[in-house]
Amino acid sequence: EYNEDSAKENAIFEKKYASIKGEKLVAMGESVFLSECAVCHGINADGIDGKAANLNQRLEEKVVKHVIEHGANNLKSEYPGGMPAGMASGADVDTLAKYVAGGLKGEKPAAWAACASCHGEDGKGMEGNAPNLVEYDDKLVAAILKHGKKGAIGQMPSFDQRLNDTQVKGVAAYLRSLGGN
């Protein structure tokens, strides 16, 4: 009964807010973030002393280093190949982590060529191949909320059954509004 009622209410919600955008979408996303995400990420999205990702920045150096060294395949349905471990080594790991965490600004490291082959020269991802490294785009946020994510600081749970598509788009819009990379 609960599932049927929830499905009906979600259908009403989706219809009512199907065309929401701009500041209203960001406000909705902030509301969802505060009720669903702030318990781990903090009300300022700063990750509460490293216990969850700092969402004010698209990627932190330690996160990038972890993925380069250990690989990642959290989002297999959207990016089936995942990222293999060891795509760089030695000083290149630090150089790439600093470049990516810095929003792909400044001098492009030579080792970036290996990253660009999947993430694109601009780092904004390639459909079905690799996620956006520059910003929290709708597809990336939806994939993380659907599947959860395992990374450098632990495991984020899935929110697949808790949020509808409009709420997910709102969270993505809110994260982009924070002004991080």
CSV table of C-alpha atoms in Angstrom, one decimal:
chain,number,residue,atom,x,y,z
A,1,GLU,CA,0.0,0.0,0.0
A,2,TYR,CA,2.8,2.4,1.0
A,3,ASN,CA,4.6,1.8,-2.3
A,4,GLU,CA,1.4,2.4,-4.3
A,5,ASP,CA,0.7,5.6,-2.4
A,6,SER,CA,4.3,6.7,-2.9
A,7,ALA,CA,4.2,6.0,-6.6
A,8,LYS,CA,1.0,8.0,-7.0
A,9,GLU,CA,2.4,11.0,-5.0
A,10,ASN,CA,5.6,10.9,-7.1
A,11,ALA,CA,3.6,11.0,-10.3
A,12,ILE,CA,1.7,14.0,-9.0
A,13,PHE,CA,5.0,15.7,-8.0
A,14,GLU,CA,6.7,14.9,-11.3
A,15,LYS,CA,3.8,16.4,-13.3
A,16,LYS,CA,3.6,19.5,-11.1
A,17,TYR,CA,7.3,20.2,-11.2
A,18,ALA,CA,8.1,18.9,-14.7
A,19,SER,CA,9.1,22.3,-16.0
A,20,ILE,CA,10.9,23.7,-12.9
A,21,LYS,CA,14.2,25.3,-13.7
A,22,GLY,CA,16.5,28.1,-12.8
A,23,GLU,CA,16.4,29.5,-9.2
A,24,LYS,CA,13.4,27.4,-8.3
A,25,LEU,CA,15.1,24.2,-9.2
A,26,VAL,CA,18.2,25.2,-7.2
A,27,ALA,CA,16.0,26.0,-4.2
A,28,MET,CA,14.3,22.6,-4.5
A,29,GLY,CA,17.7,21.0,-4.7
A,30,GLU,CA,18.9,22.8,-1.6
A,31,SER,CA,15.8,21.6,0.3
A,32,VAL,CA,16.4,18.0,-0.8
A,33,PHE,CA,20.1,18.4,0.0
A,34,LEU,CA,19.4,19.7,3.5
A,35,SER,CA,16.9,16.9,4.3
A,36,GLU,CA,18.8,14.0,2.6
A,37,CYS,CA,22.4,14.8,2.2
A,38,ALA,CA,23.4,17.3,4.9
A,39,VAL,CA,23.5,14.6,7.7
A,40,CYS,CA,26.8,13.4,6.1
A,41,HIS,CA,28.0,16.2,3.9
A,42,GLY,CA,27.1,19.0,6.3
A,43,ILE,CA,24.8,22.0,5.9
A,44,ASN,CA,27.5,23.8,4.1
A,45,ALA,CA,28.4,20.7,1.9
A,46,ASP,CA,31.9,20.7,3.3
A,47,GLY,CA,31.9,17.0,4.2
A,48,ILE,CA,32.0,17.4,8.0
A,49,ASP,CA,35.8,16.9,8.7
A,50,GLY,CA,36.3,14.5,5.8
A,51,LYS,CA,33.7,12.0,6.8
A,52,ALA,CA,31.9,12.6,3.5
A,53,ALA,CA,33.0,14.3,0.3
A,54,ASN,CA,33.4,18.1,0.3
A,55,LEU,CA,30.8,19.0,-2.4
A,56,ASN,CA,32.0,22.6,-2.6
A,57,GLN,CA,34.7,21.3,-4.9
A,58,ARG,CA,34.1,18.9,-7.7
A,59,LEU,CA,37.1,16.7,-6.8
A,60,GLU,CA,39.7,16.9,-4.1
A,61,GLU,CA,43.3,15.8,-4.7
A,62,LYS,CA,43.1,12.8,-2.4
A,63,VAL,CA,40.0,11.6,-4.2
A,64,VAL,CA,41.7,11.9,-7.6
A,65,LYS,CA,44.8,10.1,-6.4
A,66,HIS,CA,42.7,7.3,-4.9
A,67,VAL,CA,40.9,6.7,-8.2
A,68,ILE,CA,44.1,6.9,-10.3
A,69,GLU,CA,45.8,4.4,-8.0
A,70,HIS,CA,42.9,2.0,-7.2
A,71,GLY,CA,40.5,2.5,-10.1
A,72,ALA,CA,36.8,2.9,-9.9
A,73,ASN,CA,33.7,1.2,-11.2
A,74,ASN,CA,30.9,2.6,-9.1
A,75,LEU,CA,28.8,3.7,-12.0
A,76,LYS,CA,28.8,0.6,-14.2
A,77,SER,CA,25.4,1.1,-15.8
A,78,GLU,CA,26.3,4.6,-17.0
A,79,TYR,CA,30.0,4.1,-17.6
A,80,PRO,CA,30.4,0.4,-18.1
A,81,GLY,CA,34.2,0.3,-18.5
A,82,GLY,CA,34.9,1.9,-15.2
A,83,MET,CA,38.4,3.3,-14.6
A,84,PRO,CA,41.2,0.8,-14.3
A,85,ALA,CA,43.8,1.2,-11.6
A,86,GLY,CA,47.2,2.6,-12.4
A,87,MET,CA,46.5,4.9,-15.3
A,88,ALA,CA,49.4,7.0,-14.1
A,89,SER,CA,52.3,6.4,-11.7
A,90,GLY,CA,55.0,8.2,-9.8
A,91,ALA,CA,55.0,12.0,-9.9
A,92,ASP,CA,52.3,12.0,-12.7
A,93,VAL,CA,49.7,10.9,-10.1
A,94,ASP,CA,50.4,14.0,-8.0
A,95,THR,CA,50.5,16.3,-11.0
A,96,LEU,CA,47.3,14.9,-12.4
A,97,ALA,CA,45.5,15.1,-9.0
A,98,LYS,CA,46.5,18.7,-8.6
A,99,TYR,CA,45.4,19.6,-12.2
A,100,VAL,CA,42.0,17.8,-11.9
A,101,ALA,CA,41.3,19.1,-8.4
A,102,GLY,CA,42.2,22.6,-9.6
A,103,GLY,CA,39.4,22.4,-12.2
A,104,LEU,CA,41.7,21.6,-15.1
A,105,LYS,CA,43.1,25.1,-15.0
A,106,GLY,CA,46.7,26.1,-15.6
A,107,GLU,CA,49.3,24.2,-17.6
A,108,LYS,CA,48.0,20.8,-18.8
A,109,PRO,CA,50.3,18.0,-17.7
A,110,ALA,CA,51.6,15.6,-20.4
A,111,ALA,CA,50.0,12.7,-18.5
A,112,TRP,CA,46.6,14.3,-19.1
A,113,ALA,CA,46.5,12.7,-22.6
A,114,ALA,CA,45.7,9.3,-21.0
A,115,CYS,CA,42.8,10.9,-19.0
A,116,ALA,CA,41.5,12.9,-22.0
A,117,SER,CA,41.1,9.7,-24.0
A,118,CYS,CA,38.1,8.8,-21.8
A,119,HIS,CA,37.1,12.0,-20.0
A,120,GLY,CA,37.6,14.3,-23.1
A,121,GLU,CA,40.1,17.0,-23.6
A,122,ASP,CA,37.9,19.4,-21.6
A,123,GLY,CA,37.4,16.8,-18.8
A,124,LYS,CA,33.6,17.0,-19.2
A,125,GLY,CA,33.2,13.3,-19.8
A,126,MET,CA,32.3,11.2,-22.7
A,127,GLU,CA,28.8,9.6,-23.1
A,128,GLY,CA,28.9,6.0,-21.9
A,129,ASN,CA,32.7,6.1,-21.3
A,130,ALA,CA,33.7,8.4,-18.4
A,131,PRO,CA,32.1,11.0,-16.1
A,132,ASN,CA,32.5,14.7,-16.0
A,133,LEU,CA,35.5,15.8,-13.9
A,134,VAL,CA,34.7,19.5,-14.1
A,135,GLU,CA,31.2,19.9,-12.7
A,136,TYR,CA,28.3,18.0,-11.1
A,137,ASP,CA,26.3,17.4,-14.3
A,138,ASP,CA,22.8,15.9,-14.1
A,139,LYS,CA,24.0,12.5,-15.3
A,140,LEU,CA,26.8,12.2,-12.9
A,141,VAL,CA,24.7,13.2,-9.8
A,142,ALA,CA,21.9,10.8,-10.9
A,143,ALA,CA,24.4,7.9,-11.3
A,144,ILE,CA,25.9,8.5,-7.8
A,145,LEU,CA,22.5,8.9,-6.1
A,146,LYS,CA,21.3,5.7,-7.9
A,147,HIS,CA,24.3,3.5,-7.2
A,148,GLY,CA,26.0,5.1,-4.2
A,149,LYS,CA,29.8,5.5,-4.4
A,150,LYS,CA,32.9,3.9,-2.9
A,151,GLY,CA,36.0,6.0,-2.7
A,152,ALA,CA,38.9,7.3,-0.7
A,153,ILE,CA,36.9,8.1,2.4
A,154,GLY,CA,34.4,5.3,2.4
A,155,GLN,CA,31.0,4.2,1.0
A,156,MET,CA,28.1,6.5,0.2
A,157,PRO,CA,24.8,4.6,0.1
A,158,SER,CA,22.4,4.6,-2.8
A,159,PHE,CA,19.4,6.9,-2.8
A,160,ASP,CA,17.7,5.2,-5.7
A,161,GLN,CA,14.4,4.6,-4.1
A,162,ARG,CA,14.3,7.8,-2.0
A,163,LEU,CA,14.5,10.6,-4.7
A,164,ASN,CA,12.5,11.1,-7.9
A,165,ASP,CA,14.1,12.4,-11.1
A,166,THR,CA,13.1,16.0,-10.5
A,167,GLN,CA,14.6,15.9,-7.0
A,168,VAL,CA,17.8,14.5,-8.4
A,169,LYS,CA,18.0,17.3,-11.0
A,170,GLY,CA,17.4,19.7,-8.2
A,171,VAL,CA,20.3,18.3,-6.2
A,172,ALA,CA,22.6,18.6,-9.2
A,173,ALA,CA,21.5,22.2,-9.8
A,174,TYR,CA,22.2,23.0,-6.2
A,175,LEU,CA,25.6,21.4,-6.2
A,176,ARG,CA,26.6,23.4,-9.3
A,177,SER,CA,25.3,26.6,-7.6
A,178,LEU,CA,27.9,26.1,-4.8
A,179,GLY,CA,30.5,27.5,-7.1
A,180,GLY,CA,33.0,24.6,-6.9
A,181,ASN,CA,34.8,23.4,-10.0
